[in-house]
Coordinates of C-alpha atoms in Angstrom, one line a residue:
X29 CA -44.6 12.5 -34.0
X30 CA -41.0 12.5 -35.1
X31 CA -40.0 14.7 -32.1
X32 CA -41.8 12.3 -29.7
X33 CA -40.1 9.2 -31.3
X34 CA -36.7 10.9 -31.1
X35 CA -37.1 11.8 -27.4
X36 CA -38.2 8.3 -26.5
X37 CA -35.3 6.8 -28.5
X38 CA -32.9 9.0 -26.6
X39 CA -34.3 7.9 -23.3
X40 CA -34.1 4.2 -24.1
X41 CA -30.5 4.7 -25.2
X42 CA -29.6 6.4 -22.0
X43 CA -31.2 3.8 -19.8
X44 CA -29.5 1.0 -21.8
X45 CA -26.1 2.6 -21.2
X46 CA -26.9 2.9 -17.5
X47 CA -27.4 -0.8 -17.5
X48 CA -24.2 -1.5 -19.3
X49 CA -26.0 -2.2 -22.6
X50 CA -24.7 0.3 -25.0
X51 CA -26.6 0.1 -28.3
X52 CA -27.7 -3.5 -27.4
X53 CA -24.1 -4.8 -27.6
X54 CA -24.2 -5.9 -24.0
X55 CA -21.8 -5.0 -21.1
X56 CA -18.2 -4.7 -22.0
X57 CA -16.2 -7.8 -20.9
X58 CA -13.2 -6.8 -18.7
X59 CA -9.9 -8.2 -19.7
X60 CA -6.8 -8.5 -17.6
X61 CA -3.2 -9.4 -18.2
X62 CA -0.7 -10.8 -15.7
X63 CA 2.0 -13.4 -15.4
X64 CA 1.4 -13.9 -11.7
X65 CA -0.5 -17.1 -10.9
X66 CA -1.6 -16.3 -7.3
X67 CA -4.5 -14.7 -5.5
X68 CA -4.4 -11.7 -7.9
X69 CA -5.2 -14.1 -10.8
X70 CA -7.9 -15.8 -8.8
X71 CA -9.8 -12.6 -7.8
X72 CA -9.9 -11.2 -11.3
X73 CA -11.0 -14.5 -12.7
X74 CA -13.7 -14.7 -10.0
X75 CA -15.0 -11.3 -11.1
X76 CA -15.6 -12.8 -14.5
X77 CA -12.8 -11.0 -16.2
X78 CA -11.0 -12.6 -19.1
X79 CA -7.2 -13.3 -19.0
X80 CA -5.4 -12.2 -22.2
X81 CA -1.7 -12.3 -23.3
X82 CA -2.0 -9.4 -25.8
X83 CA -2.4 -5.7 -25.4
X84 CA -6.2 -5.7 -25.3
X85 CA -6.3 -5.6 -21.5
X86 CA -8.2 -3.2 -19.3
X87 CA -6.1 -4.0 -16.2
X88 CA -2.5 -5.0 -16.3
X89 CA -1.0 -6.5 -13.1
X90 CA 2.6 -6.0 -14.3
X91 CA 6.0 -6.1 -12.7
X92 CA 8.1 -3.0 -12.0
X93 CA 10.3 -3.8 -14.9
X94 CA 7.5 -3.3 -17.4
X95 CA 6.3 0.0 -15.9
X96 CA 9.8 1.3 -16.0
X97 CA 10.6 0.3 -19.5
X98 CA 7.3 0.1 -21.5
X99 CA 4.7 2.3 -19.8
X100 CA 3.1 5.0 -21.9
X101 CA -0.1 6.4 -20.5
X102 CA -0.8 8.3 -23.8
X103 CA -1.4 5.0 -25.6
X104 CA -3.9 3.7 -23.1
X105 CA -7.7 3.9 -23.1
X106 CA -9.1 6.2 -20.4
X107 CA -10.4 3.4 -18.3
X108 CA -7.3 1.2 -18.5
X109 CA -5.3 0.7 -15.2
X110 CA -1.8 -0.6 -14.3
X111 CA -0.6 -1.5 -10.9
X112 CA 2.5 0.7 -10.5
X113 CA 3.5 4.3 -10.8
X114 CA 6.5 4.9 -13.1
X115 CA 8.6 6.5 -10.4
X116 CA 7.5 4.2 -7.5
X117 CA 11.1 3.7 -6.5
X118 CA 11.1 7.2 -4.9
X119 CA 9.2 5.5 -2.1
X120 CA 10.1 1.9 -2.4
X121 CA 13.9 2.0 -2.8
X122 CA 15.4 2.4 0.6
X123 CA 18.0 5.0 -0.4
X124 CA 15.5 7.1 -2.3
X125 CA 13.0 7.0 0.6
X126 CA 15.7 8.1 3.1
X127 CA 16.8 10.9 0.7
X128 CA 13.2 12.2 0.2
X129 CA 12.5 12.1 4.0
X130 CA 15.6 14.2 4.6
X131 CA 14.5 16.7 2.0
X132 CA 11.1 17.0 3.6
X133 CA 12.5 17.4 7.0
X134 CA 14.8 20.3 5.8
X135 CA 11.8 21.9 4.1
X136 CA 9.6 21.7 7.1
X137 CA 12.3 23.1 9.4
X138 CA 13.0 26.0 7.0
X139 CA 9.3 26.9 6.7
X140 CA 8.1 26.2 10.3
X141 CA 11.1 26.1 12.6
X142 CA 13.5 23.4 13.8
X143 CA 10.9 21.3 15.7
X144 CA 8.7 20.9 12.7
X145 CA 10.9 18.2 11.2
X146 CA 10.3 15.9 14.1
X147 CA 7.3 14.3 12.3
X148 CA 9.9 12.8 9.9
X149 CA 11.8 11.0 12.7
X150 CA 10.5 7.5 12.1
X151 CA 13.2 5.9 10.0
X152 CA 16.4 4.7 11.7
X153 CA 19.5 6.6 10.6
X154 CA 20.2 5.5 7.1
X155 CA 23.2 5.9 4.8
X156 CA 23.7 5.1 1.2
X157 CA 26.9 3.3 0.4
X158 CA 29.3 4.1 -1.1
X159 CA 28.0 7.7 -1.5
X160 CA 27.6 8.4 2.3
X161 CA 30.6 6.3 3.4
X162 CA 32.4 9.2 5.1
X163 CA 29.3 10.5 6.9
X164 CA 28.5 7.0 8.0
X165 CA 32.0 6.4 9.5
X166 CA 31.6 9.6 11.6
X167 CA 28.2 8.5 12.9
X168 CA 29.5 5.0 13.6
X169 CA 32.2 6.4 15.8
X170 CA 29.8 8.6 17.6
X171 CA 27.8 5.4 18.6
X172 CA 30.3 3.0 20.0
X173 CA 28.9 -0.5 20.5
X174 CA 25.9 0.1 18.2
X175 CA 24.8 -2.5 15.6
X176 CA 24.1 -1.7 12.0
X177 CA 22.3 -3.6 9.3
X178 CA 23.4 -3.8 5.7
X179 CA 20.7 -4.1 3.0
X180 CA 20.7 -4.1 -0.8
X181 CA 18.6 -1.1 -1.8
X182 CA 16.3 -2.9 -4.3
X183 CA 16.0 -6.4 -2.9
X184 CA 13.3 -8.1 -1.0
X185 CA 12.6 -11.2 1.1
X186 CA 15.6 -10.7 3.3
X187 CA 18.1 -11.4 0.5
X188 CA 21.7 -10.0 1.0
X189 CA 21.1 -8.7 4.5
X190 CA 23.7 -8.9 7.3
X191 CA 24.6 -7.1 10.5
X192 CA 27.9 -5.4 11.5
X193 CA 29.3 -4.1 14.7
X194 CA 32.9 -3.2 13.6
X195 CA 34.2 -0.9 10.9
X196 CA 36.6 -3.7 9.9
X197 CA 33.6 -5.7 8.8
X198 CA 32.5 -2.9 6.6
X199 CA 36.1 -2.5 5.3
X200 CA 36.0 -6.2 4.2
X201 CA 32.7 -5.4 2.4
X202 CA 34.2 -2.3 0.9
X203 CA 36.9 -4.3 -0.8
X204 CA 34.1 -6.3 -2.4
X205 CA 33.2 -5.2 -6.0
X206 CA 29.6 -4.7 -4.9
X207 CA 30.6 -1.6 -3.0
X208 CA 32.4 0.1 -5.8
X209 CA 29.4 -0.5 -8.2
X210 CA 31.6 -1.1 -11.2
X211 CA 28.9 -3.5 -12.4
X212 CA 25.5 -1.6 -12.6
X213 CA 23.7 -4.9 -12.4
X214 CA 24.9 -5.5 -8.8
X215 CA 22.9 -3.9 -6.0
X216 CA 24.1 -0.9 -4.1
X217 CA 23.6 -1.0 -0.3
X218 CA 22.3 1.1 2.5
X219 CA 23.4 0.8 6.1
X220 CA 20.9 1.4 8.8
X221 CA 21.0 1.6 12.5
X222 CA 19.7 -1.7 13.9
X223 CA 17.0 -1.5 16.5
X224 CA 18.4 -3.3 19.6
X225 CA 15.2 -3.1 21.6
X226 CA 12.3 -4.4 19.5
X227 CA 9.0 -5.0 21.1
X228 CA 8.7 -8.8 21.8
X229 CA 5.7 -11.1 22.1
X230 CA 6.6 -14.4 23.8
X231 CA 10.2 -13.3 23.6
X232 CA 10.2 -13.2 19.8
X233 CA 10.7 -10.3 17.4
X234 CA 8.2 -9.3 14.8
X235 CA 7.4 -6.6 12.3
X236 CA 4.1 -5.4 10.9
X237 CA 3.0 -5.4 7.3
X238 CA 0.4 -2.7 6.6
X239 CA -1.3 -2.2 3.2
X240 CA -1.9 1.2 1.6
X241 CA -3.6 1.8 -1.7
X242 CA -2.6 5.0 -3.6
X243 CA -5.0 5.9 -6.4
X244 CA -3.4 9.3 -7.2
X245 CA -0.5 11.5 -6.3
X246 CA -2.0 14.6 -7.9
X247 CA -4.0 15.1 -5.8
X248 CA -2.6 12.7 -3.2
X249 CA -5.4 10.1 -2.6
X250 CA -4.9 6.9 -0.6
X251 CA -6.8 4.2 1.3
X252 CA -5.6 2.4 4.4
X253 CA -6.5 -1.3 4.9
X254 CA -7.8 -2.0 8.4
X255 CA -6.2 -5.4 8.6
X256 CA -2.5 -6.3 8.3
X257 CA -0.3 -8.9 9.9
X258 CA 2.7 -9.3 12.1
X259 CA 5.5 -11.6 10.9
X260 CA 7.4 -13.3 13.8
X261 CA 10.8 -14.8 13.9
X262 CA 11.1 -18.5 14.8
X263 CA 13.6 -18.2 17.6
X264 CA 13.7 -16.0 20.7
X265 CA 15.3 -12.6 20.3
X266 CA 18.9 -12.2 21.5
X267 CA 21.8 -9.8 20.6
X268 CA 24.4 -12.5 21.3
X269 CA 24.4 -14.1 17.9
X270 CA 24.1 -11.5 15.2
X271 CA 24.5 -14.0 12.4
X272 CA 21.4 -16.0 13.2
X273 CA 18.8 -14.9 10.5
X274 CA 16.0 -16.8 12.2
X275 CA 16.4 -14.5 15.2
X276 CA 16.9 -11.1 13.5
X277 CA 15.0 -11.3 10.2
X278 CA 11.2 -11.6 10.2
X279 CA 10.8 -12.2 6.4
X280 CA 8.6 -15.3 5.8
X281 CA 10.9 -16.3 3.0
X282 CA 13.7 -16.6 5.6
X283 CA 11.6 -18.1 8.4
X284 CA 10.0 -20.9 6.4
X285 CA 13.4 -22.4 5.8
X286 CA 13.9 -23.1 9.5
X287 CA 13.8 -26.7 10.5
X288 CA 11.0 -26.1 13.1
X289 CA 8.8 -24.0 10.8
X290 CA 5.2 -25.1 11.0
X291 CA 3.7 -24.8 7.5
X292 CA 0.1 -25.2 8.8
X293 CA 0.4 -22.4 11.4
X294 CA 2.9 -20.2 9.7
X295 CA 4.5 -17.4 11.8
X296 CA 1.9 -14.6 11.6
X297 CA -0.7 -12.7 13.7
X298 CA -3.3 -10.5 12.2
X299 CA -2.9 -6.8 13.0
X300 CA -6.2 -6.8 14.9
X301 CA -4.6 -9.5 17.2
X302 CA -1.6 -7.3 17.8
X303 CA -3.8 -4.3 18.6
X304 CA -5.8 -6.3 21.1
X305 CA -2.6 -7.6 22.7
X306 CA -1.0 -4.2 23.1
X307 CA -4.2 -2.7 24.3
X308 CA -4.6 -5.3 27.0
X309 CA -1.0 -5.0 28.2
X310 CA -0.5 -1.2 27.9
X311 CA -4.0 0.3 27.8
X312 CA -6.1 2.0 25.2
X313 CA -4.3 5.4 25.3
X314 CA -0.8 3.9 24.7
X315 CA -2.2 1.7 21.9
X316 CA -4.0 4.7 20.3
X317 CA -0.9 6.8 20.4
X318 CA 1.1 4.0 18.7
X319 CA -1.5 3.8 15.9
X320 CA -1.6 7.6 15.4
X321 CA 2.2 7.5 15.0
X322 CA 1.8 4.7 12.3
X323 CA -0.7 7.0 10.5
X324 CA 1.9 9.8 10.6
X325 CA 4.4 7.4 9.0
X326 CA 2.1 6.6 6.1
X327 CA 1.0 10.2 5.6
X328 CA 4.4 11.8 5.9
X329 CA 6.2 9.3 3.7
X330 CA 3.7 9.8 0.9
X331 CA 3.9 13.5 1.2
X332 CA 7.7 13.3 1.1
X333 CA 7.6 11.6 -2.3
X334 CA 4.6 13.4 -3.8
X335 CA 6.7 16.2 -5.4
X336 CA 8.9 13.7 -7.3
X337 CA 6.3 11.0 -8.1
X338 CA 5.1 10.9 -11.7
X339 CA 1.3 10.6 -11.3
X340 CA -0.7 9.2 -14.2
X341 CA -4.4 8.6 -14.2
X342 CA -4.0 5.1 -15.4
X343 CA -1.8 4.1 -12.4
X344 CA -2.5 2.8 -8.9
X345 CA -0.3 1.0 -6.4
X346 CA -0.8 -1.3 -3.5
X347 CA 2.1 -0.7 -1.1
X348 CA 3.3 -3.0 1.7
X349 CA 4.6 -0.9 4.6
X350 CA 7.0 -2.8 6.9
X351 CA 6.9 -1.2 10.4
X352 CA 8.7 -2.3 13.6
X353 CA 7.7 -1.3 17.1
X354 CA 10.3 -0.8 19.8
X355 CA 10.0 -1.4 23.6
X356 CA 8.6 2.2 24.0
X357 CA 5.8 1.4 21.5
X358 CA 7.4 3.8 19.0
X359 CA 6.9 2.6 15.4
X360 CA 9.8 2.7 13.0
X361 CA 9.5 2.5 9.2
X362 CA 11.8 -0.2 7.9
X363 CA 10.8 -0.1 4.2
X364 CA 8.0 0.2 1.7
X365 CA 7.4 -2.6 -0.9
X366 CA 6.1 -1.8 -4.4
X367 CA 5.3 -5.5 -4.9
X368 CA 4.2 -7.0 -1.6
X369 CA 3.8 -10.7 -1.8
X370 CA 0.3 -11.8 -2.7
X371 CA 1.1 -15.5 -2.7
X372 CA -0.4 -17.2 0.4
X373 CA 1.6 -19.3 2.9
X374 CA -1.5 -20.8 4.6
X375 CA -5.2 -21.2 4.1
X376 CA -5.9 -18.2 6.4
X377 CA -3.3 -16.2 4.6
X378 CA -5.0 -16.9 1.3
X379 CA -8.4 -15.9 2.7
X380 CA -6.9 -12.6 4.0
X381 CA -5.1 -11.7 0.7
X382 CA -8.1 -12.7 -1.4
X383 CA -10.3 -10.3 0.6
X384 CA -7.7 -7.5 0.4
X385 CA -7.6 -7.8 -3.4
X386 CA -11.4 -8.0 -3.7
X387 CA -11.7 -4.8 -1.7
X388 CA -8.9 -3.2 -3.7
X389 CA -10.5 -3.8 -7.1
X390 CA -13.9 -2.5 -5.7
X391 CA -12.1 0.7 -4.6
X392 CA -10.6 1.1 -8.0
X393 CA -14.1 0.8 -9.5
X394 CA -12.8 -0.1 -12.9
X395 CA -16.0 -2.0 -13.9
X396 CA -18.4 0.2 -12.0
X397 CA -18.9 -1.6 -8.7
X398 CA -19.7 1.3 -6.5
X399 CA -21.2 4.8 -6.5
X400 CA -17.9 6.5 -6.0
X401 CA -18.5 8.6 -2.8
X402 CA -17.8 5.9 -0.2
X403 CA -15.5 6.6 2.7
X404 CA -15.2 2.8 3.4
X405 CA -15.0 -0.1 0.9
X406 CA -14.8 -3.5 2.6
X407 CA -11.6 -3.3 4.7
X408 CA -10.3 -0.1 3.1
X409 CA -10.9 3.4 4.6
X410 CA -10.3 6.5 2.5
X411 CA -7.7 8.2 4.7
X412 CA -6.5 11.0 2.5
X413 CA -8.0 12.9 -0.5
X414 CA -6.0 16.1 -1.0
X415 CA -6.1 16.4 2.8
X416 CA -7.2 14.2 5.7
X417 CA -10.6 12.6 5.4
X418 CA -13.0 12.7 8.3
X419 CA -16.3 11.1 9.1
X420 CA -19.2 11.9 11.5
X421 CA -19.5 10.1 14.8
X422 CA -21.8 7.1 14.5
X423 CA -25.3 7.8 15.8
X424 CA -25.5 7.4 19.6
X425 CA -21.8 8.0 20.1
X426 CA -20.1 11.2 21.4
X427 CA -16.6 12.6 21.4
X428 CA -14.7 15.8 21.9
X429 CA -15.6 16.8 18.4
X430 CA -18.3 15.8 15.9
X431 CA -15.8 14.3 13.4
X432 CA -12.9 11.8 13.7
X433 CA -10.2 10.9 11.3
X434 CA -11.1 8.1 8.9
X435 CA -8.4 5.7 10.0
X436 CA -9.1 2.3 11.5
X437 CA -5.8 0.4 11.5
X438 CA -6.4 -2.9 13.3
X439 CA -10.1 -2.4 13.1
X440 CA -12.8 -5.0 12.5
X441 CA -13.3 -6.4 9.0
X442 CA -15.5 -9.4 9.8
X443 CA -18.4 -7.5 8.1
X444 CA -16.5 -6.7 4.9
X445 CA -18.6 -9.1 2.8
X446 CA -21.8 -7.6 4.1
X447 CA -20.4 -4.1 3.5
X448 CA -19.5 -4.9 -0.1
X449 CA -23.0 -6.2 -0.7
X450 CA -24.4 -3.0 0.8
X451 CA -22.3 -1.0 -1.6
X452 CA -23.5 -3.0 -4.6
X453 CA -27.2 -2.7 -3.4
X454 CA -26.8 1.1 -3.1
X455 CA -25.3 1.3 -6.6
X456 CA -28.3 -0.7 -8.0
X457 CA -30.7 1.6 -6.3
X458 CA -28.9 4.7 -7.6
X459 CA -29.0 3.3 -11.1
X460 CA -32.7 2.4 -10.7
X461 CA -33.5 5.9 -9.5
X462 CA -31.6 7.4 -12.5
X463 CA -33.6 5.2 -14.8
X464 CA -36.9 6.3 -13.1
X465 CA -35.8 10.0 -13.3
X466 CA -34.9 9.6 -17.0
X467 CA -38.2 7.9 -17.9
X468 CA -40.1 10.6 -16.0
X469 CA -38.2 13.3 -17.8
X470 CA -38.8 11.7 -21.2
X471 CA -42.5 11.2 -20.4
X472 CA -42.8 14.9 -19.4
X473 CA -41.0 16.0 -22.5
X474 CA -43.3 13.8 -24.7
X475 CA -46.4 15.2 -22.9
X476 CA -45.2 18.8 -23.6
X477 CA -44.5 18.0 -27.2
X478 CA -48.0 16.5 -27.6
X479 CA -49.7 19.5 -26.0
X480 CA -47.8 21.9 -28.3
X481 CA -48.5 19.9 -31.4
X482 CA -52.2 19.4 -30.6
X483 CA -52.6 23.2 -30.0
X484 CA -51.5 24.1 -33.4

């Protein structure tokens, strides 16, 4: 009958769409646009996505200049994604980050009492020059003998950074036209208290690069990557020579210019190695406390910028958090990068960054790679979704409560490939079950129609 034919046709169309075959046109080919030729390009190409130079893209791995000058979410298809938020600088510019943290601290203390602002005490004292010059001078004089580090607010890779111990050195800089900002194309600076007691491994200073993927600011939703890495200086730490960048700056762009730099080995440890080292030297409790404080840095910094961050459904951002640990195992936020380097220095670095990006695109689920309810995807753990995310204790394990926070910084990712395969298998089974359910529903509908028509 006509009714039976229509019902069957509707069922076949639905099943075809579940398989990515809408009206027999075949699955939509994903297109991406980027001018970066590094691991980002390699991963998207490996997925089978097509590189384009026009505006027909589904994913645009753009630079921050494009997002600031050209982004208009209203003109994009619902599924389209770009790799920055328009107001990312509220988090990634050092002066804005310091300002937003101070605002949050004042708000917390006003609402919950003076001690409530202590959760924001993870960034060294920071002043924006020339705006905060007078306040800085007062603080400088209260801390005789202290060392301060000058940084351009929007630069990266250690460019333009230098250390000062005397106001006269700042006065020399103040006479420079960079300080007065007559030319808006020249960077303004922040001055930050330099940490004189960094935690050392083998006598060398290091900082940690940690990756956080934000998929939304309204509601705040972000994923924490289990693995990261430590970047070591080439030379033993000393406060005697403040001009030696190979001692005081851990940026790879700086360190690889040293004469004794080993290109094959690089100057990095994985975060999991750092975790094992600290756990072995200081014990599990001290290491766990340090990791909890790192979690607080990530959560609080993102909460601090959430009210001023323009959130658009087309946007996501992979941030590179730079954190330094002092001798007391207290972590300090140095800066947050909107465009962390994804160009590899060594073969092992390439393998790490390739896996990071493969997991990231699976989280984003732009081309339907997962069911959507996962708490872990490869090396990423869903840490926050409009509030902290928890997961049940694994079977056979016990604890003080039945749930624990879904944070595994420094955790194992050796099974990430198998985990992704498991996610894909679960998706295929879900799709197959949907197909079976649909066929059963259509069959039942056809049977009912046949009974009604034969009874007339």
